[in-house]
Each structure stands twice: as structure tokens, then as C-alpha cells.
PDB file of N, CA and C in Angstrom:
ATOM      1  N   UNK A1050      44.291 122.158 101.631  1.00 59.00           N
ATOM      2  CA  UNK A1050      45.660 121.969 102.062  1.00 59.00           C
ATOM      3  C   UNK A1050      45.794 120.714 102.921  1.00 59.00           C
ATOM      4  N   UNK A1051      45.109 120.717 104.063  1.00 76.00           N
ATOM      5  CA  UNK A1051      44.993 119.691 104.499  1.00 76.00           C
ATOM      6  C   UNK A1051      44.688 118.813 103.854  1.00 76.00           C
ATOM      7  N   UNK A1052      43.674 117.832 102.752  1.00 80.00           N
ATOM      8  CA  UNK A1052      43.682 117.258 102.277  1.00 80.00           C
ATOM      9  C   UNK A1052      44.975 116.503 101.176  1.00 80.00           C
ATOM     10  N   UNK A1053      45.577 117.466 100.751  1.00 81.00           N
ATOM     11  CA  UNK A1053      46.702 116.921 100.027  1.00 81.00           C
ATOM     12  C   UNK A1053      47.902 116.155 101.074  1.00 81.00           C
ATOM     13  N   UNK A1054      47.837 117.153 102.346  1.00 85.00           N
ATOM     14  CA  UNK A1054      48.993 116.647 103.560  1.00 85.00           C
ATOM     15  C   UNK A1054      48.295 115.221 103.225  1.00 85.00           C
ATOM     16  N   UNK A1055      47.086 114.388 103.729  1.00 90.00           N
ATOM     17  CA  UNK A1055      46.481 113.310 103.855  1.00 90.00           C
ATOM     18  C   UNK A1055      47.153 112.655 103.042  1.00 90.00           C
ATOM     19  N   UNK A1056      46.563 112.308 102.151  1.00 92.00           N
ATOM     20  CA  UNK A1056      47.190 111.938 100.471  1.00 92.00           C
ATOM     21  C   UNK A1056      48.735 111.646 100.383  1.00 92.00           C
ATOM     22  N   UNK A1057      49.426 112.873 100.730  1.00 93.00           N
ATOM     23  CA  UNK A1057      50.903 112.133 100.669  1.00 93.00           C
ATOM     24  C   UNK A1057      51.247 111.313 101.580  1.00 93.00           C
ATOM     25  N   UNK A1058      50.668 111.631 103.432  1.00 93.00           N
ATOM     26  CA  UNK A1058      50.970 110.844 104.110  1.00 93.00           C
ATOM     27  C   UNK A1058      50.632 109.320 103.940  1.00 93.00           C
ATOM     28  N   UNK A1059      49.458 109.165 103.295  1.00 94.00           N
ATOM     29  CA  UNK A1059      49.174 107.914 102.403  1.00 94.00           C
ATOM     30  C   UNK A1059      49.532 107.060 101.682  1.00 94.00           C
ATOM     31  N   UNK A1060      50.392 108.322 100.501  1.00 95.00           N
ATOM     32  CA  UNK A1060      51.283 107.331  99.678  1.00 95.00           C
ATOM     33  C   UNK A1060      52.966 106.935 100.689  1.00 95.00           C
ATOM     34  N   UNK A1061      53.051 107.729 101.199  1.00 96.00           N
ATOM     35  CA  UNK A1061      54.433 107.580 101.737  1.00 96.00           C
ATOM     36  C   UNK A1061      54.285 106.381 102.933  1.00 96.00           C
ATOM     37  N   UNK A1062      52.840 106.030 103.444  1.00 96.00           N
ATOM     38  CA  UNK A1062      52.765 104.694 104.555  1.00 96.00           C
ATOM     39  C   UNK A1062      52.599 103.845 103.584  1.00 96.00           C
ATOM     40  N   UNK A1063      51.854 103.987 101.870  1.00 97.00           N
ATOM     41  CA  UNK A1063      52.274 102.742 100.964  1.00 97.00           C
ATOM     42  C   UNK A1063      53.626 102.500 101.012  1.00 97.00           C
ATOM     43  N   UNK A1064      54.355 103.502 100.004  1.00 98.00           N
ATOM     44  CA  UNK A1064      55.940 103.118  99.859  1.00 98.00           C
ATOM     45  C   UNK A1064      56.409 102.282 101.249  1.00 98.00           C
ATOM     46  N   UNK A1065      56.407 102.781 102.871  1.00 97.00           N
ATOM     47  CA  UNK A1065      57.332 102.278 103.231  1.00 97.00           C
ATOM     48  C   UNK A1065      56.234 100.760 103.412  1.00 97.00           C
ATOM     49  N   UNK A1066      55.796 100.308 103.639  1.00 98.00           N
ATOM     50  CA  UNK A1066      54.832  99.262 103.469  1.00 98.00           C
ATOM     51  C   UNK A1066      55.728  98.258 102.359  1.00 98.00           C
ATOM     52  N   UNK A1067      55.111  98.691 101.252  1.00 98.00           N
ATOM     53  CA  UNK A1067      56.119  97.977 100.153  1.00 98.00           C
ATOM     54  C   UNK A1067      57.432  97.525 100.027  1.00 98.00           C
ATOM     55  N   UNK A1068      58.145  98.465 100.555  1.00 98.00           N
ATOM     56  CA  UNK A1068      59.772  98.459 100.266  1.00 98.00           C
ATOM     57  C   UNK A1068      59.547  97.234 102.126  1.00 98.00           C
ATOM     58  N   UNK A1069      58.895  97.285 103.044  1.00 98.00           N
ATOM     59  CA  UNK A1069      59.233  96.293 103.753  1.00 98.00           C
ATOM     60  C   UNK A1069      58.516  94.407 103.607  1.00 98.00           C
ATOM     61  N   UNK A1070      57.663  95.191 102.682  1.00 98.00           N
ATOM     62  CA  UNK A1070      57.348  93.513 102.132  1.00 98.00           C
ATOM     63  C   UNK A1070      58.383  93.250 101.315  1.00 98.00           C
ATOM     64  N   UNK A1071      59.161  93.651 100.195  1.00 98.00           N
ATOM     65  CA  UNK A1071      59.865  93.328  98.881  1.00 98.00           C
ATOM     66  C   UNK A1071      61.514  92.752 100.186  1.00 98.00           C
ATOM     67  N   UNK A1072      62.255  93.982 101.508  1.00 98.00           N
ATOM     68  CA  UNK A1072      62.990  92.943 102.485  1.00 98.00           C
ATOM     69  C   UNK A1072      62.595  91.898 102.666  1.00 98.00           C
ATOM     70  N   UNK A1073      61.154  92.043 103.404  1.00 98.00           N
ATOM     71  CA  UNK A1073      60.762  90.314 103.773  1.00 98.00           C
ATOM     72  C   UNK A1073      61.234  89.400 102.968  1.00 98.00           C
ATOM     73  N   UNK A1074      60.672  89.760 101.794  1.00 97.00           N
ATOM     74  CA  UNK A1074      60.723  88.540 100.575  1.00 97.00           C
ATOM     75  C   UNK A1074      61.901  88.197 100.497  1.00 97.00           C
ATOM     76  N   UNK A1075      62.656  89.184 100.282  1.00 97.00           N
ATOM     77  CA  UNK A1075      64.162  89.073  99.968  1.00 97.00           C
ATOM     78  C   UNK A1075      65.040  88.253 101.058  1.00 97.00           C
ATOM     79  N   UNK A1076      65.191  88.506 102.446  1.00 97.00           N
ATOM     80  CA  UNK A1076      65.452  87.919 103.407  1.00 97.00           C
ATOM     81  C   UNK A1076      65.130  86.323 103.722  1.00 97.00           C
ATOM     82  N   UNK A1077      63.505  85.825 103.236  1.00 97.00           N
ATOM     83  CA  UNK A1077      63.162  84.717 103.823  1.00 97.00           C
ATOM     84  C   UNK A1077      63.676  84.224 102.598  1.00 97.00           C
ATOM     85  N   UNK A1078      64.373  84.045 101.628  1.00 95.00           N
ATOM     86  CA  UNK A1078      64.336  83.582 100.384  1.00 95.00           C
ATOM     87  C   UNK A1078      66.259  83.674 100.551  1.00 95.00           C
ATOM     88  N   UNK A1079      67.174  84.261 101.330  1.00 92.00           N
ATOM     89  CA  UNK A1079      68.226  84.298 101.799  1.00 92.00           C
ATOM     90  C   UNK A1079      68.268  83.352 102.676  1.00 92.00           C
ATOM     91  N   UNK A1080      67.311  82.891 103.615  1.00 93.00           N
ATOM     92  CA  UNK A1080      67.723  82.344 104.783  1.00 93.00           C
ATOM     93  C   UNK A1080      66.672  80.614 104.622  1.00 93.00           C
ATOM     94  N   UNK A1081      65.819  80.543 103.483  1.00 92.00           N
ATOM     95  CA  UNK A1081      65.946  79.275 103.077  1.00 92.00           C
ATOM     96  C   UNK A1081      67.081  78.669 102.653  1.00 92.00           C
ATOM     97  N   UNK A1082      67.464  79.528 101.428  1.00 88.00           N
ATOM     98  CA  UNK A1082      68.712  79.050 100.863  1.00 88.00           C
ATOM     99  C   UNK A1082      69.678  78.541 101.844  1.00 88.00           C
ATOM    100  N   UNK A1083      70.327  79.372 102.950  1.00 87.00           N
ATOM    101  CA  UNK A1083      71.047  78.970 103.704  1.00 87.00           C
ATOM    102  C   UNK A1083      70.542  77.342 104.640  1.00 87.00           C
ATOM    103  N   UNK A1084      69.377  77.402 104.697  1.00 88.00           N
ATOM    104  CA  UNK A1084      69.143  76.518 105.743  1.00 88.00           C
ATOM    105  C   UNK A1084      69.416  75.453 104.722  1.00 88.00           C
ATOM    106  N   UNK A1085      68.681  75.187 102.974  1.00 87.00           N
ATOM    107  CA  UNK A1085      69.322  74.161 102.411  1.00 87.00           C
ATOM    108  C   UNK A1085      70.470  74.128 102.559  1.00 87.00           C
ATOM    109  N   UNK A1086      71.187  74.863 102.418  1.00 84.00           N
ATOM    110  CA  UNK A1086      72.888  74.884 101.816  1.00 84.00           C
ATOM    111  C   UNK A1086      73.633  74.014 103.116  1.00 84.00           C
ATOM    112  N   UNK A1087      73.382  74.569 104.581  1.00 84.00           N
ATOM    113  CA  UNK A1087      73.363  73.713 106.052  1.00 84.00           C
ATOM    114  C   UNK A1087      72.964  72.352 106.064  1.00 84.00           C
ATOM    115  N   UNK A1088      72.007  72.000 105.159  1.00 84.00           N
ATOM    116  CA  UNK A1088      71.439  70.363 105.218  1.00 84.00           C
ATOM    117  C   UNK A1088      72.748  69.418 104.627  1.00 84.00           C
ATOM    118  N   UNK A1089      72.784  70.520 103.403  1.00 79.00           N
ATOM    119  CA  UNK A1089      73.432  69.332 102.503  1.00 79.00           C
ATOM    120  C   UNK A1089      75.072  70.101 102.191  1.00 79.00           C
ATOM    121  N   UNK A1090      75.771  70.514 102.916  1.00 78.00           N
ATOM    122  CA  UNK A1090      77.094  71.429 102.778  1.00 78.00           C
ATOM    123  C   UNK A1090      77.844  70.705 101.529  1.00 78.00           C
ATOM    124  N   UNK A1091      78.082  69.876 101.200  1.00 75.00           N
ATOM    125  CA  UNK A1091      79.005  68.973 100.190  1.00 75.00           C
ATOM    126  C   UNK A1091      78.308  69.313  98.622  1.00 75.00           C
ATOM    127  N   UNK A1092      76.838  69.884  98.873  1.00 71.00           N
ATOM    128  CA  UNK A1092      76.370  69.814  96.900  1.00 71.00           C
ATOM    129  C   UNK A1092      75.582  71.511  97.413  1.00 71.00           C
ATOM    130  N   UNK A1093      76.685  72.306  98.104  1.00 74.00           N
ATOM    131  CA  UNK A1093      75.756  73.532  98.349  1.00 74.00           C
ATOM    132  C   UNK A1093      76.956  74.461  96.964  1.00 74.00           C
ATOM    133  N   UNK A1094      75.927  75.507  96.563  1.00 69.00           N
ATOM    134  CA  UNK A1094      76.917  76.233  96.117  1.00 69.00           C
ATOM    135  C   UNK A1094      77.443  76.212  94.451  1.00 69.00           C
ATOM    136  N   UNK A1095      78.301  76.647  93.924  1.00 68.00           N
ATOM    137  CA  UNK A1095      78.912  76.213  92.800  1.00 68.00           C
ATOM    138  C   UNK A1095      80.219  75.799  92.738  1.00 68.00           C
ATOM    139  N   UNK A1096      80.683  75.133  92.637  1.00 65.00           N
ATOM    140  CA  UNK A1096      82.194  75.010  92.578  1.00 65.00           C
ATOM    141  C   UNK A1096      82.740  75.260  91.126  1.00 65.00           C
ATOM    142  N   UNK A1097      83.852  75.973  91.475  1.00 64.00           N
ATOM    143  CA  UNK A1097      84.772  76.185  90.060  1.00 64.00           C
ATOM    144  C   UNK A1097      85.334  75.220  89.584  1.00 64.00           C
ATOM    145  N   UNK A1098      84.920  75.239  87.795  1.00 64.00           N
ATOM    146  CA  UNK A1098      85.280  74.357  87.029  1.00 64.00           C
ATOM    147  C   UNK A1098      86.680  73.879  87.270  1.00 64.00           C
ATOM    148  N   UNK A1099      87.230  72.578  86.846  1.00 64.00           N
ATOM    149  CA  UNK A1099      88.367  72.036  86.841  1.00 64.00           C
ATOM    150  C   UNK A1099      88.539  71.376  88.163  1.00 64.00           C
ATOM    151  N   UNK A1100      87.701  71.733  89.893  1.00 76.00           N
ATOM    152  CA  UNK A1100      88.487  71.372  90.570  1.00 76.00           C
ATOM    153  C   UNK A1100      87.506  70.356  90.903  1.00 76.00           C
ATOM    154  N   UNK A1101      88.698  69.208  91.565  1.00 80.00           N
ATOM    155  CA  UNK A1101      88.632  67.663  91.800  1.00 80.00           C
ATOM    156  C   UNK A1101      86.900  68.045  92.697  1.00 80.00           C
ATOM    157  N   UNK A1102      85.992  66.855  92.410  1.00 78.00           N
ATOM    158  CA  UNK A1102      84.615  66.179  92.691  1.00 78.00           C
ATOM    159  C   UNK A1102      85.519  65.759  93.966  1.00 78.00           C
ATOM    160  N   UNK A1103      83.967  66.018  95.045  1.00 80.00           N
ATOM    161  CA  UNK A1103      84.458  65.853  96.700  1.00 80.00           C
ATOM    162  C   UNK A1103      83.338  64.903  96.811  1.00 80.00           C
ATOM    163  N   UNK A1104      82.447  64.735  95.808  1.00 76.00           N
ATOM    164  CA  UNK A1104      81.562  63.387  96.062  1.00 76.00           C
ATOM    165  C   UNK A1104      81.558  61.900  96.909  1.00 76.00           C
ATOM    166  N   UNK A1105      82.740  61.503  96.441  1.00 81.00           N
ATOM    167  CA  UNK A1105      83.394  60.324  97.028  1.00 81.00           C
ATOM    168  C   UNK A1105      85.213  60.327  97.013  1.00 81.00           C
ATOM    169  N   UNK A1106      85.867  59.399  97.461  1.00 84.00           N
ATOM    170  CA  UNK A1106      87.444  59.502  97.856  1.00 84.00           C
ATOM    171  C   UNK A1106      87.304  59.215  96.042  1.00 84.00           C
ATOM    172  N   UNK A1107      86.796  58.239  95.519  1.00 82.00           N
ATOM    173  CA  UNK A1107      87.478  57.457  94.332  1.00 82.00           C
ATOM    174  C   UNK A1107      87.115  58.583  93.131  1.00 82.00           C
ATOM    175  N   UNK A1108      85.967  59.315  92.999  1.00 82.00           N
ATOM    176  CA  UNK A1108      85.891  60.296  92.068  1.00 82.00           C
ATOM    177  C   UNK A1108      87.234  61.442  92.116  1.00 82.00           C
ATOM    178  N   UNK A1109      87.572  61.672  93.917  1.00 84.00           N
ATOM    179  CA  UNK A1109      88.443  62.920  93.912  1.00 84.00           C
ATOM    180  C   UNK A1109      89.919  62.320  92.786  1.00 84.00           C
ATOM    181  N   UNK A1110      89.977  61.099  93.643  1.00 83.00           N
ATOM    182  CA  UNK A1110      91.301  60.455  92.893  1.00 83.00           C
ATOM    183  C   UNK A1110      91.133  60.369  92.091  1.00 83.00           C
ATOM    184  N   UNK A1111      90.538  59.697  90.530  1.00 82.00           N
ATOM    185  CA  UNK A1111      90.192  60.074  89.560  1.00 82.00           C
ATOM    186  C   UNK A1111      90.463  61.629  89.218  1.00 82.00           C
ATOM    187  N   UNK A1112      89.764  62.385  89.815  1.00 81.00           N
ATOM    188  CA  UNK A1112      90.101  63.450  88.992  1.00 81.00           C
ATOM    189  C   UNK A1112      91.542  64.400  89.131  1.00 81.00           C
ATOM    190  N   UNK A1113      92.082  63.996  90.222  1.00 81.00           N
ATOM    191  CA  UNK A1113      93.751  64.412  90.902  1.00 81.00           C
ATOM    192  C   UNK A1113      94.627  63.275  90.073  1.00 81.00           C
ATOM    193  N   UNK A1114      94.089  61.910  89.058  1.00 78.00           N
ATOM    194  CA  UNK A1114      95.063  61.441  88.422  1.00 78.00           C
ATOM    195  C   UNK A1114      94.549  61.417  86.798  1.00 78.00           C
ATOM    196  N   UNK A1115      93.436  62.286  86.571  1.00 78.00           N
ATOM    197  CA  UNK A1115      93.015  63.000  85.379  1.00 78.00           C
ATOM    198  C   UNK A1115      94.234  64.292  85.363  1.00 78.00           C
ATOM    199  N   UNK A1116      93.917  65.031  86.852  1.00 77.00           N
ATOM    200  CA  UNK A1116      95.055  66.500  86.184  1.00 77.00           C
ATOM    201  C   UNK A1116      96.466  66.258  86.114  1.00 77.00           C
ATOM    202  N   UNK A1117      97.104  65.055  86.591  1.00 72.00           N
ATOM    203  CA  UNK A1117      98.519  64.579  86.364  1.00 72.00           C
ATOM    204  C   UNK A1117      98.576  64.240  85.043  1.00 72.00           C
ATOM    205  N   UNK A1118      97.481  63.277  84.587  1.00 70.00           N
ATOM    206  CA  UNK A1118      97.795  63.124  83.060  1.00 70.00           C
ATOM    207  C   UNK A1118      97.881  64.275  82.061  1.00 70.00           C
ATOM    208  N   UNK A1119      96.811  65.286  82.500  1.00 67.00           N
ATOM    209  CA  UNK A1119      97.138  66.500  81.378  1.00 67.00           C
ATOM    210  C   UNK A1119      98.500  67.479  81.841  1.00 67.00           C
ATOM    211  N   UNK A1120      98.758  67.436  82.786  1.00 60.00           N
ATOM    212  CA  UNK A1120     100.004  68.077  82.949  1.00 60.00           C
ATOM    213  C   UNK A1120     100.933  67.250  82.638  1.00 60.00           C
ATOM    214  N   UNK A1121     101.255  66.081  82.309  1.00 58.00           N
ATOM    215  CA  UNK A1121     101.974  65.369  81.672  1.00 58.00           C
ATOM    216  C   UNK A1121     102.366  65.693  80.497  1.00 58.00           C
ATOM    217  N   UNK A1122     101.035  66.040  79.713  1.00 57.00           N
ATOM    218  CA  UNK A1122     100.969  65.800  78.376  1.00 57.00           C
ATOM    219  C   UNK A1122     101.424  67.527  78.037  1.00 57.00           C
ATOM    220  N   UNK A1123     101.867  68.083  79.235  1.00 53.00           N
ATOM    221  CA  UNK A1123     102.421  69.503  78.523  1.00 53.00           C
ATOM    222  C   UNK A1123     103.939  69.520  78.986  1.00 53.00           C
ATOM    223  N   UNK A1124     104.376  68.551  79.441  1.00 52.00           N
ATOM    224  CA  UNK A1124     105.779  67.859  79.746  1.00 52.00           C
ATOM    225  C   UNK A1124     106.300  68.714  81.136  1.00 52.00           C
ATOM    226  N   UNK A1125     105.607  68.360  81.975  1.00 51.00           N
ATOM    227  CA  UNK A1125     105.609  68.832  83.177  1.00 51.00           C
ATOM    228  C   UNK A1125     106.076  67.773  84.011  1.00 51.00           C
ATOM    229  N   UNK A1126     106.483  68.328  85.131  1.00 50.00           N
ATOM    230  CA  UNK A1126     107.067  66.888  85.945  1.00 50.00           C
ATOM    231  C   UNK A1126     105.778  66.890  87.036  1.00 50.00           C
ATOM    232  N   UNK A1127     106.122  65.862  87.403  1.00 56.00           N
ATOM    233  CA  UNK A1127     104.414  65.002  87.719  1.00 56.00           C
ATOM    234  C   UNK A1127     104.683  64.444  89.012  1.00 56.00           C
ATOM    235  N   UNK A1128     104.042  64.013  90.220  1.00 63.00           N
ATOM    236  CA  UNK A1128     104.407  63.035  90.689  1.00 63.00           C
ATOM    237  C   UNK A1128     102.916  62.115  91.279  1.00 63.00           C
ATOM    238  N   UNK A1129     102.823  61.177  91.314  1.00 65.00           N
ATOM    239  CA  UNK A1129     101.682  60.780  92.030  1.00 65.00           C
ATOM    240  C   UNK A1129     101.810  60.129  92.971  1.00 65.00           C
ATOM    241  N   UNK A1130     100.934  60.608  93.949  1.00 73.00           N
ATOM    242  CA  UNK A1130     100.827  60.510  95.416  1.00 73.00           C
ATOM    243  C   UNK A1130     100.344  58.722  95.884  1.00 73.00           C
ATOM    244  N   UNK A1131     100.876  58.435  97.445  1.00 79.00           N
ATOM    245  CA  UNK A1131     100.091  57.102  97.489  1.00 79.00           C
ATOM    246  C   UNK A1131      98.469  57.211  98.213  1.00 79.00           C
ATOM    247  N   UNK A1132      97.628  56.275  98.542  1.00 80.00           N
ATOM    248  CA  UNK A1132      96.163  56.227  98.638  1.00 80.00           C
ATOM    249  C   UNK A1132      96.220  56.905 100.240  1.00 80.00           C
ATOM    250  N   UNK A1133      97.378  56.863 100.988  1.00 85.00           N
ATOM    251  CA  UNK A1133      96.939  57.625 102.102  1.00 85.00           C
ATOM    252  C   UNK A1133      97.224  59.263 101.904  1.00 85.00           C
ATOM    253  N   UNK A1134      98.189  59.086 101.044  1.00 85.00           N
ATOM    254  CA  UNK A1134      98.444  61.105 101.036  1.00 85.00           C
ATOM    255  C   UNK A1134      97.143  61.416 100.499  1.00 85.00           C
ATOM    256  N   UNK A1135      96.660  60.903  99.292  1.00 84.00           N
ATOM    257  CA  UNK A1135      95.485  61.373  98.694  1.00 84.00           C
ATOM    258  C   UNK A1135      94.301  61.647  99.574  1.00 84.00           C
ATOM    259  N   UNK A1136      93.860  60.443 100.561  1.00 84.00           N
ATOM    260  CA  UNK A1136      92.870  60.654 101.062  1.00 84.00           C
ATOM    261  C   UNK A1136      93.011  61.471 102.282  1.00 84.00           C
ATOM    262  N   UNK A1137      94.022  62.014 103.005  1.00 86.00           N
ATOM    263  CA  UNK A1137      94.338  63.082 103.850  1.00 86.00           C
ATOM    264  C   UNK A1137      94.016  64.180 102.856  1.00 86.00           C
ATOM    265  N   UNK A1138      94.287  64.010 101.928  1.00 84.00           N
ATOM    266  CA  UNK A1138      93.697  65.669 100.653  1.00 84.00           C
ATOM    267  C   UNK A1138      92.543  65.539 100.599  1.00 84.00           C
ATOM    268  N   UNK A1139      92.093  64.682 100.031  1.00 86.00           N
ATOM    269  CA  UNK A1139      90.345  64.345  99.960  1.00 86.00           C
ATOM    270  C   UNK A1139      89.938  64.870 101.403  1.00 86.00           C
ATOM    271  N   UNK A1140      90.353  64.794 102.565  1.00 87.00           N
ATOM    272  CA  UNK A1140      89.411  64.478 103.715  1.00 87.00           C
ATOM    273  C   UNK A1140      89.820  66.174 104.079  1.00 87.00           C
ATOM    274  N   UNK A1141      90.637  67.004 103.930  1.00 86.00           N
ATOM    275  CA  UNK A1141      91.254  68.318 103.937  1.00 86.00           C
ATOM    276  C   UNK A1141      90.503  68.861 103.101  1.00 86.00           C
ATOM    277  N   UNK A1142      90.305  68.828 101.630  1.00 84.00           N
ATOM    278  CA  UNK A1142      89.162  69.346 101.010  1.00 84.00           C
ATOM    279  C   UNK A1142      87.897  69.721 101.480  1.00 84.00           C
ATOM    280  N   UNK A1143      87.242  68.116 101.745  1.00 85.00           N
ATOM    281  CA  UNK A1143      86.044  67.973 102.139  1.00 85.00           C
ATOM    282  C   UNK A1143      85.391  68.952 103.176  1.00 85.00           C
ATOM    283  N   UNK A1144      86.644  69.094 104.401  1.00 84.00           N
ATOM    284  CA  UNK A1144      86.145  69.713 105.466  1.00 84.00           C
ATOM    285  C   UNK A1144      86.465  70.900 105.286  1.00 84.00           C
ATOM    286  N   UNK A1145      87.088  71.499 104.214  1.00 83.00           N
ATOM    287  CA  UNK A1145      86.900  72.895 104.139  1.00 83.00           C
ATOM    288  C   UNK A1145      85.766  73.372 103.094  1.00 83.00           C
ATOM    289  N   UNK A1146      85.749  72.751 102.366  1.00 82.00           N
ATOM    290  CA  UNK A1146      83.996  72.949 101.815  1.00 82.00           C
ATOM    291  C   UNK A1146      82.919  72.588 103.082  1.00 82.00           C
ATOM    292  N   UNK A1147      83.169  71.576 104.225  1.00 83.00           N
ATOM    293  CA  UNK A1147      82.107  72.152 104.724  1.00 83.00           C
ATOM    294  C   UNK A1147      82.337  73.515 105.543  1.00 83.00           C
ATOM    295  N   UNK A1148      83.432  73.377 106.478  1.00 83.00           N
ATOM    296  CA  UNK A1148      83.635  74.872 106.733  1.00 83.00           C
ATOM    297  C   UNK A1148      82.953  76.213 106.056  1.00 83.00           C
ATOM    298  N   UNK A1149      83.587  76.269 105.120  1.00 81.00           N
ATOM    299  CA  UNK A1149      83.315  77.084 104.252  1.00 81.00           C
ATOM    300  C   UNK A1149      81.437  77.548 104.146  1.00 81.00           C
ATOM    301  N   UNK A1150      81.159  76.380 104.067  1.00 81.00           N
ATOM    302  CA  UNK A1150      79.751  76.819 103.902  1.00 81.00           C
ATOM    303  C   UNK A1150      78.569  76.789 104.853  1.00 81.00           C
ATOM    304  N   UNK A1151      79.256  76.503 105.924  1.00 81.00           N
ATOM    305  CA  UNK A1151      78.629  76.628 107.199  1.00 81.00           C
ATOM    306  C   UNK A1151      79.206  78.127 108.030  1.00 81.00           C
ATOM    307  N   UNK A1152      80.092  78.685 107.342  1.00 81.00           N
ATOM    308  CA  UNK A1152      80.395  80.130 107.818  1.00 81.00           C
ATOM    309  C   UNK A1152      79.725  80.524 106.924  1.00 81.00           C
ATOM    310  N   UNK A1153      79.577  80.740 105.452  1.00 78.00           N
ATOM    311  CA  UNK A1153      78.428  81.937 104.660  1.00 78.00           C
ATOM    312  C   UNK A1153      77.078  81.286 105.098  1.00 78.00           C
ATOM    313  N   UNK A1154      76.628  80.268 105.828  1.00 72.00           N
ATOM    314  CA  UNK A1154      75.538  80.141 105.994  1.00 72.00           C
ATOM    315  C   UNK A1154      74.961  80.597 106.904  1.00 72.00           C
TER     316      UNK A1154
END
């Protein structure tokens, strides 16, 4: 009798053993990620398709006078902005992607 008590108490200091290496793993592999994602906030992450590249001011514009042209072409009224409204958007973007990813980080 006693012997079997042994035995389970055995397997049951494996299990919890295990299940706290497989957290570890899991955790330090959470909190790399984050520390990259903190280095480089602007290429952390995925961004959803379609929306304007925060790479540089001239890519965003480019792609904010890419989506005027296709909304054009579905006879939409349009207007385009001058280089300072844009880059107050660009620079409003930017800092909420970093925001953004310096709070999930």
C-alpha cells in the first residue's frame, strides 16, 4: 500500500514539474516577443491589409492617393488633402501604432 502511495506521489511531482517547464517555455517566448516588438514598434505585429504603409510620410501618401483613385473609379466623391493635412495623419497614425504596441507589450 504504501508503495503505490510512493509511485503516485511521484508521478504527480512529474506532472506538476512538467506542466511548469511547458509555462516557462511559454512565458519566456511571450516576453521575447514583446521585448522585440518594444525595439522596433513601427514593423511589430501584423497590420490589416489595405491600410496605408507607416514606413515613411511618402509611401503613406502614396497609398492615401492610391485609395482616392480607387474610390474614384467607383464614382465616389473624393477629395485630396494638402502635404500638411496629410502629414498630421501620417504623424497621428504613426504614434498610435506606436502606442498601441507599447501597451500590448
Amino acid at each position: 500500500m504504501e508503495k503505490s502511495q510512493k509511485i503516485i506521489a511521484q508521478i504527480y511531482g512529474y506532472i506538476v514539474c512538467f506542466i511548469a517547464v511547458i509555462t516557462f517555455l511559454i512565458s519566456v517566448t511571450i516576453f521575447v516577443n514583446s521585448a522585440i516588438d518594444l525595439a522596433d514598434p513601427m514593423h511589430s505585429g501584423w497590420s490589416p491589409s489595405g491600410s496605408p504603409s507607416l514606413a515613411s510620410f511618402e509611401n503613406y501618401k502614396m497609398d492615401i492617393l492610391k485609395s482616392i483613385q480607387k474610390n474614384d473609379d467607383l464614382k465616389t466623391a473624393s477629395f485630396v488633402s494638402d502635404d500638411k493635412t496629410l502629414h498630421s495623419m501620417y504623424e497621428s497614425a504613426k504614434n498610435d501604432k506606436i502606442e498601441s504596441v507599447i501597451h500590448q507589450s
